[in-house]
Coordinates of C-alpha atoms and ligand atoms in Angstrom, one line a residue:
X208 CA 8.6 28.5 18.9
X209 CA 5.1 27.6 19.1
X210 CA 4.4 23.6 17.9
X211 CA 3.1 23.5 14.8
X212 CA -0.4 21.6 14.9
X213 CA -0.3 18.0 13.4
X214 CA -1.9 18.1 9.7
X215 CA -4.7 14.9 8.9
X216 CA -6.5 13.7 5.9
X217 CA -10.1 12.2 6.4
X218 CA -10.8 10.3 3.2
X219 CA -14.9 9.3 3.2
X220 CA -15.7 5.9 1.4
X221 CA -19.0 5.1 2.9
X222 CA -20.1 2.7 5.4
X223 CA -22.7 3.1 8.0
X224 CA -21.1 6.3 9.7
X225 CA -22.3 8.3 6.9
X226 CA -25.5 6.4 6.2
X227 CA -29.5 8.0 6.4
X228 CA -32.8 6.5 5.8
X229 CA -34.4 6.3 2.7
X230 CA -37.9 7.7 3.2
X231 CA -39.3 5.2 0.8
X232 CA -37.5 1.9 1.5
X233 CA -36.8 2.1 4.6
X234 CA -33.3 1.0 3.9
X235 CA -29.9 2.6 4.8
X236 CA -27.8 4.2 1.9
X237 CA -25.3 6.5 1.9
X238 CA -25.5 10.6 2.1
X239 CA -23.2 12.9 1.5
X240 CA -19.8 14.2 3.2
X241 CA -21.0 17.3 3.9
X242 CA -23.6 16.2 6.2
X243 CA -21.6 14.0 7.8
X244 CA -19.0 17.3 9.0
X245 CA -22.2 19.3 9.8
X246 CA -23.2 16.2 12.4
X247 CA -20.1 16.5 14.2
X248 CA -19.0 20.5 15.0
X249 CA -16.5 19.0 17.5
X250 CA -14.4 18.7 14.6
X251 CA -14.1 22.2 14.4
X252 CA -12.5 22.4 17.8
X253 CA -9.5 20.0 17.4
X254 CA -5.9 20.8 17.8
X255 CA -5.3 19.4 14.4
X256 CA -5.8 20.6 11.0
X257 CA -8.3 18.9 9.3
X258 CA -9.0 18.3 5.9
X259 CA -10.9 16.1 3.7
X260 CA -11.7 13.8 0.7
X261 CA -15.0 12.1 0.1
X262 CA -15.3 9.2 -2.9
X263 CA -17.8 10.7 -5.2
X264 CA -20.2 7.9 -4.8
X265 CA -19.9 6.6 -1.0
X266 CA -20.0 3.1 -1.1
X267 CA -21.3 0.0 1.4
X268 CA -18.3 -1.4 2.1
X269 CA -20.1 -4.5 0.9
X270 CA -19.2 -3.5 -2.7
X271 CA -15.5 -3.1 -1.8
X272 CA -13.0 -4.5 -4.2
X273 CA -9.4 -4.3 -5.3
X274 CA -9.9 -1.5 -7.2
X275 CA -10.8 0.7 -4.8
X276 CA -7.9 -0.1 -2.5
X277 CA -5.7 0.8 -5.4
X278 CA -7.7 4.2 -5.5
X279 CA -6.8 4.2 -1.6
X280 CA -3.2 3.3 -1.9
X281 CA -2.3 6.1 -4.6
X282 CA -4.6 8.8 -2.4
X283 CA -2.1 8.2 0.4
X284 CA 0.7 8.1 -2.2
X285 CA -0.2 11.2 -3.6
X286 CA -1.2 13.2 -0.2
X287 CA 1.6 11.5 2.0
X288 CA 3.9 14.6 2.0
X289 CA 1.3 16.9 2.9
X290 CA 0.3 14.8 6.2
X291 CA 0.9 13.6 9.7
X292 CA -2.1 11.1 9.5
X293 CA -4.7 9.4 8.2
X294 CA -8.3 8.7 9.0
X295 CA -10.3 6.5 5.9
X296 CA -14.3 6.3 6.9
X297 CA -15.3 2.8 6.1
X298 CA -18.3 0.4 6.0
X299 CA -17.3 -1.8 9.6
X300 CA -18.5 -5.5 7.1
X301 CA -15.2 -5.3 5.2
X302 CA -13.2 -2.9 7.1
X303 CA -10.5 -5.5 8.4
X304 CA -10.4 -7.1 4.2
X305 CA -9.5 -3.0 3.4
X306 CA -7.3 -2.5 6.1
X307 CA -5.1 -6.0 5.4
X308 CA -4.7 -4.9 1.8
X309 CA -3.7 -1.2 2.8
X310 CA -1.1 -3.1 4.9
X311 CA 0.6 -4.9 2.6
X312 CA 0.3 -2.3 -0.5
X313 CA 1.8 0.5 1.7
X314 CA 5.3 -0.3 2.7
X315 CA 7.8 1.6 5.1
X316 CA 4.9 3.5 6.4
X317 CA 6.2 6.2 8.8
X318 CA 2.5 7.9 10.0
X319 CA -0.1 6.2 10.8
X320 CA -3.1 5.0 8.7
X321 CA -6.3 4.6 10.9
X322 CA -9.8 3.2 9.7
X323 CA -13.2 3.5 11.2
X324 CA -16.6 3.8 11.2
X325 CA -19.8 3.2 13.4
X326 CA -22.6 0.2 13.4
X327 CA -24.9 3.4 14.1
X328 CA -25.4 6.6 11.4
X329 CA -23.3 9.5 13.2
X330 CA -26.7 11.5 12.8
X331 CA -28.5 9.1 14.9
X332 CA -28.4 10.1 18.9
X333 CA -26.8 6.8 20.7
X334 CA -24.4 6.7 17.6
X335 CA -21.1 4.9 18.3
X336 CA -20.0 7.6 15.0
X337 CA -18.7 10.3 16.8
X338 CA -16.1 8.6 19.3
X339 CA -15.0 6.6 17.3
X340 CA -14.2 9.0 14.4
X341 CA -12.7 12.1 17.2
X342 CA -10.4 9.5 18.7
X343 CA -9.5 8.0 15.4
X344 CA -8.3 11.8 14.6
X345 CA -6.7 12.5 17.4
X346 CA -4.3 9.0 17.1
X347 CA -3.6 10.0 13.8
X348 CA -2.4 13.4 14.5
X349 CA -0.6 12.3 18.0
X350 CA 3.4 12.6 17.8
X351 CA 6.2 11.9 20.1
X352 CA 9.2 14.3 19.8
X353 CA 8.0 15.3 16.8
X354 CA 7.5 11.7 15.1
X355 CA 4.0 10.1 14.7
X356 CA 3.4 7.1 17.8
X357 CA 1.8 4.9 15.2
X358 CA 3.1 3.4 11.9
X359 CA 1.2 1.0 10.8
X360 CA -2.4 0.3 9.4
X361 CA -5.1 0.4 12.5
X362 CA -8.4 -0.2 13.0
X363 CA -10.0 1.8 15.4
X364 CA -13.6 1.1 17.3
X365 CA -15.5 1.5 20.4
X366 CA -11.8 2.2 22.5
X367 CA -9.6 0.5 20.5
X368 CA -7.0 0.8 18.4
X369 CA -6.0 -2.3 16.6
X370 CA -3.7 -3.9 14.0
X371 CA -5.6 -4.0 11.0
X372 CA -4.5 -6.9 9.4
X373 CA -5.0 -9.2 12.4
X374 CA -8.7 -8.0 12.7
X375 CA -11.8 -9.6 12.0
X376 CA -15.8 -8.3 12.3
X377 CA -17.4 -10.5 14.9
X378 CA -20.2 -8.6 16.0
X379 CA -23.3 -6.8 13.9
X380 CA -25.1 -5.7 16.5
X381 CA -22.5 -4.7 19.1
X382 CA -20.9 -1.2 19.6
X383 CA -17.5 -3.4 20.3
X384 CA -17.3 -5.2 16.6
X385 CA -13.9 -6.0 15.7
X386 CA -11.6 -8.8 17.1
X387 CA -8.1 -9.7 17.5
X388 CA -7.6 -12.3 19.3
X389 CA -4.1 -13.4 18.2
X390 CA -2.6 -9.6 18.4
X391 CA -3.1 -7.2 21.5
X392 CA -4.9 -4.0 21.3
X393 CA -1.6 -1.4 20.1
X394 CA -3.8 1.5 22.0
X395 CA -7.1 1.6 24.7
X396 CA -9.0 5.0 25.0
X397 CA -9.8 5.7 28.1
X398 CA -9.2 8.9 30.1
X399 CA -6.3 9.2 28.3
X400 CA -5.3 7.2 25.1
X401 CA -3.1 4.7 26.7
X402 CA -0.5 3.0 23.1
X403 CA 1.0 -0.4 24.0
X404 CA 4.5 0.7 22.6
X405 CA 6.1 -2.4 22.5
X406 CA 2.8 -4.0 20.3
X407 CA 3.4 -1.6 17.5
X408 CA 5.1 -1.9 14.7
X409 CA 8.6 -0.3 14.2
X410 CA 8.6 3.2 12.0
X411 CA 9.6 2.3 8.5
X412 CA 12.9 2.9 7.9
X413 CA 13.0 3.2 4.1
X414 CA 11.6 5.5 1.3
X415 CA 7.1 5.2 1.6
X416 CA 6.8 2.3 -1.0
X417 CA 3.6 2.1 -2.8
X418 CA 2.3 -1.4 -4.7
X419 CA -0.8 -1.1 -6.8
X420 CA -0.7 -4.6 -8.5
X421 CA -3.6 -7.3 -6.9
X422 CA -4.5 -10.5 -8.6
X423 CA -8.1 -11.6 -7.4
X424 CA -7.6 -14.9 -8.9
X425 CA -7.8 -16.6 -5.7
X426 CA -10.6 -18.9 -4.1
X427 CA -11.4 -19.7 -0.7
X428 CA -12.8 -23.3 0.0
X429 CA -13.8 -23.7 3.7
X430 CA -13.8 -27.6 4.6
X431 CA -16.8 -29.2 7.0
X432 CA -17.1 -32.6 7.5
X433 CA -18.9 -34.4 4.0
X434 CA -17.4 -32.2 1.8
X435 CA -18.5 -33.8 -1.6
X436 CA -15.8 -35.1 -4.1
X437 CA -17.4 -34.0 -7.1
X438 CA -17.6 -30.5 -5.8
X439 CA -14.5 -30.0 -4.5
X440 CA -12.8 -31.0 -7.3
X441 CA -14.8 -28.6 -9.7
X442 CA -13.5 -25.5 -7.1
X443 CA -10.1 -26.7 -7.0
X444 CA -10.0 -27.1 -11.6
X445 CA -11.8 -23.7 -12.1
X446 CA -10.2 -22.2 -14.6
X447 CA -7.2 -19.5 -13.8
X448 CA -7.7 -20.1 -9.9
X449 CA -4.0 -19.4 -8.9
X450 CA -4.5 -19.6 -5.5
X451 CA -6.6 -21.2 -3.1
X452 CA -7.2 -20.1 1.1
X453 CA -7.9 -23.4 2.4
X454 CA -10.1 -23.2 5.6
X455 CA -9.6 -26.1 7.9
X456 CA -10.3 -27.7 11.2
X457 CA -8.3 -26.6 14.5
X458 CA -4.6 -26.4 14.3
X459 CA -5.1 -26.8 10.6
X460 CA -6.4 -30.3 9.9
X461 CA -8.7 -31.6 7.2
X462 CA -9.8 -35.0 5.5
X463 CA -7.1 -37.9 4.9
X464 CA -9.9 -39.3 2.4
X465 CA -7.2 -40.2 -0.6
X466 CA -9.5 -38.7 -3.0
X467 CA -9.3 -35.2 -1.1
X468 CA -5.2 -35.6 -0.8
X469 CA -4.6 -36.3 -4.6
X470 CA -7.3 -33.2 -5.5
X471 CA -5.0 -31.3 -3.7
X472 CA -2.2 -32.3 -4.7
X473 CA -3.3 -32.5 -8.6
X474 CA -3.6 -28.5 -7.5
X475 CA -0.5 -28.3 -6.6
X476 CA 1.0 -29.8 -9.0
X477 CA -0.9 -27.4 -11.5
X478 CA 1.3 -25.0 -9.7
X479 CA -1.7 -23.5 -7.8
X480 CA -1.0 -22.3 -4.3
X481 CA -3.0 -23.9 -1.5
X482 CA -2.6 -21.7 2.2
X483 CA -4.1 -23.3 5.1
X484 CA -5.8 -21.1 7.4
X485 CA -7.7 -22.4 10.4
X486 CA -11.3 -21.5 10.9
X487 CA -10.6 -21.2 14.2
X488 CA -10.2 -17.5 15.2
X489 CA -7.9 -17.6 18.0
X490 CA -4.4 -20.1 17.6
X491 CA -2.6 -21.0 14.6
X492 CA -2.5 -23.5 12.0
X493 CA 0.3 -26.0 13.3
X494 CA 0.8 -28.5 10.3
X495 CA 2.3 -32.2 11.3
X496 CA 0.7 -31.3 14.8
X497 CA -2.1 -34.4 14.1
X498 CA -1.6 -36.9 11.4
X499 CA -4.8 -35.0 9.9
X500 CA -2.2 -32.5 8.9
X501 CA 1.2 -34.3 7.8
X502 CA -0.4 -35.0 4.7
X503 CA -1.0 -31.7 3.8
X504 CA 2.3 -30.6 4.7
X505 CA 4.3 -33.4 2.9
X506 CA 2.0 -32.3 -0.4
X507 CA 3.3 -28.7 -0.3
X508 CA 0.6 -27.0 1.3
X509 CA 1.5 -23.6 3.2
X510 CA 1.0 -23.1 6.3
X511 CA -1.0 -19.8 7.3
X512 CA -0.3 -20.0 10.9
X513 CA -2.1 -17.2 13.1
X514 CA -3.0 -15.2 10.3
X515 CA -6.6 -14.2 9.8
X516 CA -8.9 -15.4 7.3
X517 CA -9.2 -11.5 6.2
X518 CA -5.5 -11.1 6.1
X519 CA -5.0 -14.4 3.9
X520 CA -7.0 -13.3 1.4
X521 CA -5.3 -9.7 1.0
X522 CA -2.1 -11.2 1.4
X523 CA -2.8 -13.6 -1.7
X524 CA -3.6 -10.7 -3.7
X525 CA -1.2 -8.6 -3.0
X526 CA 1.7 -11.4 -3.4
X527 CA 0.2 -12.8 -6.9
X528 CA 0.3 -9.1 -8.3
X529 CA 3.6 -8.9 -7.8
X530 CA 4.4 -11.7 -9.8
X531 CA 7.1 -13.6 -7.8
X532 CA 8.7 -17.0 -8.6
X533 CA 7.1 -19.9 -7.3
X534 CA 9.3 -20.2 -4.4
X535 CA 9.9 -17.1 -3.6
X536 CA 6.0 -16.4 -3.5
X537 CA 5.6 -19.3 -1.0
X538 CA 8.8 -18.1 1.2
X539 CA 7.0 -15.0 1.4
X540 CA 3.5 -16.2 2.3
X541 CA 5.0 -18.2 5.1
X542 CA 7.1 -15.1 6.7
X543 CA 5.7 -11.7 8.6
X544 CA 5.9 -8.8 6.1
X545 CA 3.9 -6.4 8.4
X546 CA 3.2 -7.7 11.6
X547 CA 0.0 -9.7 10.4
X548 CA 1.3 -13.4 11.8
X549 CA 3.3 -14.8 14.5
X550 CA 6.3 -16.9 12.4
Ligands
LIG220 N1 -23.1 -2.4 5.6 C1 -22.3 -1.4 6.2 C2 -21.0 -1.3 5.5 O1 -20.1 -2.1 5.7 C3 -22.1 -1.7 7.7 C4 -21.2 -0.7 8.4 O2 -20.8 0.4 7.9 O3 -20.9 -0.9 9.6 O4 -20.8 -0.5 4.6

């Protein structure tokens, strides 16, 4: 019986990869999905069927927000059946934010859900575009004995296929823009596309499970040495903050100024939730390592560990929409709920 050819769904949300000059300005903005197809027949030659969706208004990924993951998260929900894979085109400034938050609001994921995009428009000759959007196809159509290889949320650029959540943008000028330097690469294109089996994450082994409820009521306040008092306190009593990414020194150290320890814990107590995440990109937050983090530890701080700045903030979200208990809320922030830190 001949093999029936893997089915994938290219959802188009903006981003460079789609992007042309405007005459007038000079600036790049957004064309649409149609071009984009008509710049890359390869397409058309694929061992995969192909289909697509393109937002009505493509978007810089700069104006991303929580609303359009939702929209994101309930286009998988509702084309999930019908698909193997799936690629989403998106701007490369906030493409590891989107992917973290696709990570966590899509649950027992059994095919895999691969972003992309280009630092170069796909029309443009030396465009890193088309690579990186044929490969990002082909991984989300690829099986093994009939089941997809990946199961997870990926990013994929310039030969590499990555774990979203544990991604960062590094580079704005390099082909090679995304990092993860406390996760392997799950897959390398080279001749062949060579997956890292034991990096990725296992198939979900439940029912696809779909959350579409994010609080944004979280701030992020990034330390440096002379942080003044009267600022920092008016960013840790704004008004309906629930949640707070702390960004500290190293293995997660900050200020033992008694003034900066009682703001905190006046927070705390005020039921908001600090997380510490280092500002360091590779390593982990450590707390009780140095005495410059006991103190936040004994206050009630959370400990972030490897996780990335990215994945904090997605993970903040996507925990204070679901309205947990206190504790349970911080047990969960602390423990791996899809591969995005090393417990
Ligand atoms: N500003 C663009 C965006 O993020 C950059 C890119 O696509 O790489 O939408």
């Amino acid at each position: 019986m001949a093999k029936s050819k893997s089915k994938v769904l290219l959802i188009y949300t903006g981003g460079t990869i789609g992007m042309m000059q405007d005459p007038k300005t000079g600036s790049l903005k957004p064309f649409d999905f149609k071009s984009l197809t008509n710049q890359v027949p390869e397409l058309n030659k694929f061992d995969i069927e192909l289909s697509s969706i393109a937002f009505e208004k493509p978007i810089d990924s700069s104006n991303m927000h929580k609303d359009v993951w939702v929209k994101l998260a309930n286009m998988i929900k509702d084309h999930y059946k019908a698909y193997d894979g799936f690629v989403i085109l998106h701007g490369s400034d906030t493409m590891s934010f989107t992917a973290s938050a696709l990570s966590f609001m899509l649950e027992n994921l059994d095919k895999p859900v691969i972003l992309t995009g280009s630092q170069l428009p796909i029309g443009i000759i030396r465009t890193d575009g088309k690579e990186n959007l044929i490969t990002a196809i082909e991984i989300a159509g690829a099986k093994d004995k009939g089941k997809s290889i990946v199961t997870e949320v990926c990013i994929y650029f310039e030969y590499k296929l990555y774990r979203g959540n544990r991604t960062f943008k590094y580079n704005s000028e390099h082909f090679d823009a995304f990092k993860s330097p406390n996760y392997p690469p799950l897959a390398e294109a080279g001749v062949e596309i060579a997956y890292n089996k034991n990096a990725l994450l296992k198939r979900g082994n439940g029912k696809l499970k779909v959350y579409t409820e994010l609080d944004n009521d979280i701030i992020v306040l990034k330390l440096f040495p002379g942080l003044s008092k009267k600022l920092t306190s008016s960013i840790l009593n704004t008004k309906g903050v629930k949640a707070i990414v702390l960004e500290t020194f190293g293995a997660g150290n900050a200020s033992t100024q008694e003034w900066f320890v009682n703001e905190l814990k006046a927070a705390i107590a005020r039921g908001v939730v600090i997380l510490n995440v280092t500002q360091c990109h590779e390593g982990r937050v450590v707390q009780g390592m140095y005495e410059t983090s006991r103190q936040l530890k004994n206050i009630g701080v959370i400990s972030g560990h490897d996780i990335t700045y990215e994945s904090a903030v997605a993970k903040l979200m996507f925990l204070l929409g679901q309205k947990l208990p206190h504790a349970k809320l911080k047990q969960q922030l602390e423990k791996n709920l899809r591969g995005e830190l090393s417990e």
